[in-house]
Short mmCIF file of C-alpha atoms in Angstrom, two decimals:
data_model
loop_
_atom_site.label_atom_id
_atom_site.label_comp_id
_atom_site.label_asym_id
_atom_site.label_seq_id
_atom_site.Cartn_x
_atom_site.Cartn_y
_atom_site.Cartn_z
CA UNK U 1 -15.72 -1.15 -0.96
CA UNK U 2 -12.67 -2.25 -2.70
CA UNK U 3 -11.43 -5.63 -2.13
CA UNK U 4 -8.05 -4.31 -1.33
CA UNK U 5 -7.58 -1.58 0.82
CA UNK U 6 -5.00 0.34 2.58
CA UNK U 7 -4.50 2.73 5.65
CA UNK U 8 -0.48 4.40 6.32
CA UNK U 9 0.13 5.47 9.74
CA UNK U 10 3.28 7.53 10.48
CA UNK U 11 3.84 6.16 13.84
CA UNK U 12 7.21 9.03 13.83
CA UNK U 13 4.69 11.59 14.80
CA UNK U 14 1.12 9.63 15.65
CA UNK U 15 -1.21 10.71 12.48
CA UNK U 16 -2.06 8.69 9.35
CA UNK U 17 0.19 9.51 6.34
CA UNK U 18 -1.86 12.05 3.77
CA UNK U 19 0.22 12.42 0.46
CA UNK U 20 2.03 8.83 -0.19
CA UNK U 21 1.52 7.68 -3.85
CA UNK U 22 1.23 4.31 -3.95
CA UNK U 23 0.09 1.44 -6.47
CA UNK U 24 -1.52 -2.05 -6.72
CA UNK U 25 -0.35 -4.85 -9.27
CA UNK U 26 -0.12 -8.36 -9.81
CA UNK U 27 2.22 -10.62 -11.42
CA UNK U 28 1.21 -12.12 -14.48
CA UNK U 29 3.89 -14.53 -16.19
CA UNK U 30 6.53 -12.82 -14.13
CA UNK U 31 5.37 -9.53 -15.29
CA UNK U 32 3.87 -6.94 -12.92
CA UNK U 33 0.94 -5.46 -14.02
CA UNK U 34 -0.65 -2.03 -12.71
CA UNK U 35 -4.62 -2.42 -11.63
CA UNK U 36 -4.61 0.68 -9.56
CA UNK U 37 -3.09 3.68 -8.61
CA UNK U 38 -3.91 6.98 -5.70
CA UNK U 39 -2.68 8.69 -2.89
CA UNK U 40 -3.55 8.50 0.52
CA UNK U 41 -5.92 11.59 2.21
CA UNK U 42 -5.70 13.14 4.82
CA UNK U 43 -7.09 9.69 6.72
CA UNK U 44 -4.25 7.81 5.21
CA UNK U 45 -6.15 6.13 2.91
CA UNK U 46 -6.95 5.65 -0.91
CA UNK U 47 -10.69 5.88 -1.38
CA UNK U 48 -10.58 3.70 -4.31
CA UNK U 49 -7.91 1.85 -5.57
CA UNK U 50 -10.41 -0.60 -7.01
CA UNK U 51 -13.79 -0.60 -8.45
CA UNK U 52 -15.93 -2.29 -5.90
CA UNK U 53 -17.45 -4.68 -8.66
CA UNK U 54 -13.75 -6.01 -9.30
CA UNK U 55 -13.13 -9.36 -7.79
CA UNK U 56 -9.41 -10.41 -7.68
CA UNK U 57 -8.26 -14.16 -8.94
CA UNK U 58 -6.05 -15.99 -7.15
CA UNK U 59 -2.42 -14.46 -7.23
CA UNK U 60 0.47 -13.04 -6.06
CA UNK U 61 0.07 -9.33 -5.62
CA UNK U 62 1.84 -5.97 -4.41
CA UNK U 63 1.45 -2.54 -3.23
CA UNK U 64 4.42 0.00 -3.53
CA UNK U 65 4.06 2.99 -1.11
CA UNK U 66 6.79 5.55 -2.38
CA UNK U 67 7.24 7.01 0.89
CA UNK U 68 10.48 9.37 -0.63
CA UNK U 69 8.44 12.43 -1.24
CA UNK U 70 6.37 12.02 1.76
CA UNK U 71 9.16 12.30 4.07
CA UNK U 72 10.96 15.07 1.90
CA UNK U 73 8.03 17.29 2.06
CA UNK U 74 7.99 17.10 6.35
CA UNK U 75 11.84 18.10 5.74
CA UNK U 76 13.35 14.44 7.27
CA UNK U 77 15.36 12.40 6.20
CA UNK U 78 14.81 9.13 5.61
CA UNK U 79 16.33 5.47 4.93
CA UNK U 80 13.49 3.69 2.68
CA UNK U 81 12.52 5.47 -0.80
CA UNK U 82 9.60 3.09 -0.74
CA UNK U 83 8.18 0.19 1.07
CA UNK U 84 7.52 -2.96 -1.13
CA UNK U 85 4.52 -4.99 0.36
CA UNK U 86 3.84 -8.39 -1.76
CA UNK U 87 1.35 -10.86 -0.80
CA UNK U 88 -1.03 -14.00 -1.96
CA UNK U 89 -4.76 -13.93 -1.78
CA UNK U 90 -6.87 -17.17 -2.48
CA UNK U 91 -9.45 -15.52 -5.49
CA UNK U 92 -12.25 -16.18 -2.89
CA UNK U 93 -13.64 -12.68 -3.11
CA UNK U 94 -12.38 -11.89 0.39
CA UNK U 95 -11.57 -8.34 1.64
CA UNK U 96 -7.65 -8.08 2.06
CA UNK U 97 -6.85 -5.14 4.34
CA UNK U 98 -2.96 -4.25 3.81
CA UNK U 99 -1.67 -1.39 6.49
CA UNK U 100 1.53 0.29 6.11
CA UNK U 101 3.20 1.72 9.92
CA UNK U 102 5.81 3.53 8.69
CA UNK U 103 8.67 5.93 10.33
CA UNK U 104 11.55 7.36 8.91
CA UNK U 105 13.96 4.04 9.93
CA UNK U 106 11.62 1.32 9.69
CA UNK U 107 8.13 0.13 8.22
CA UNK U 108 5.81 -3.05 9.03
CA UNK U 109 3.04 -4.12 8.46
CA UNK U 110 0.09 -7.31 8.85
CA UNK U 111 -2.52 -8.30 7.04
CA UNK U 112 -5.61 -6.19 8.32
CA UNK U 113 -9.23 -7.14 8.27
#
C-alpha cells in the first residue's frame, strides 16, 4: 500500500467523490516538488499515488484536490477551486491516511489511520 493515501467524501450528497484530480508533493528548499499524481474512482480514492516500496523522509508535505471540475461536472456551484491540505510526517515509515470531506461551501479534514 502506499504510505500516503487518500479517500474524498462529498458529504453534499453522501457518496465518495469519483473524478477529483489531485497531487502529492513536498517542499524541498522552499520548492514544491511533484511525487505523485491520480484521480479518485469511483470509491473516492487514488489506487496508487505512490509506489509501495517508496518510503517518505521526514518533511513537510501537501496534497491539492482541485475540486473545480468536480463540482462543475454535477452542475453546482461552488466556493473552493481546490482544497490545499499540507502536513508534517516524522520519516518513520508510518502510513499517513489524509481524507478530504468536502461540500460545495466547506471542506475538512483529519489525519486518518
Amino acid at each position: 500500500m502506499s504510505q500516503i493515501t487518500t479517500h474524498v467524501l462529498d458529504t453534499a450528497i453522501g457518496k465518495p467523490a469519483e473524478g477529483i484530480d489531485l497531487t502529492l508533493s513536498q517542499l524541498v528548499d522552499n520548492e514544491w516538488q511533484l511525487l505523485g499524481a491520480g484521480i479518485t474512482d469511483n470509491d473516492g480514492r487514488v489506487a496508487k499515488l505512490l509506489a509501495d516500496e517508496i518510503k517518505l523522509e521526514a518533511g513537510r508535505y501537501k496534497v491539492l484536490f482541485v475540486t473545480e471540475a468536480y463540482f462543475k461536472k454535477q452542475k453546482v456551484d461552488a466556493f473552493y477551486p481546490y482544497a490545499e491540505i499540507v502536513f508534517d510526517i516524522t520519516g518513520d515509515g508510518e502510513h499517513y491516511h489524509i481524507p478530504l470531506l468536502l461540500s460545495p461551501f466547506g471542506y475538512s479534514t483529519y489525519r486518518g489511520s
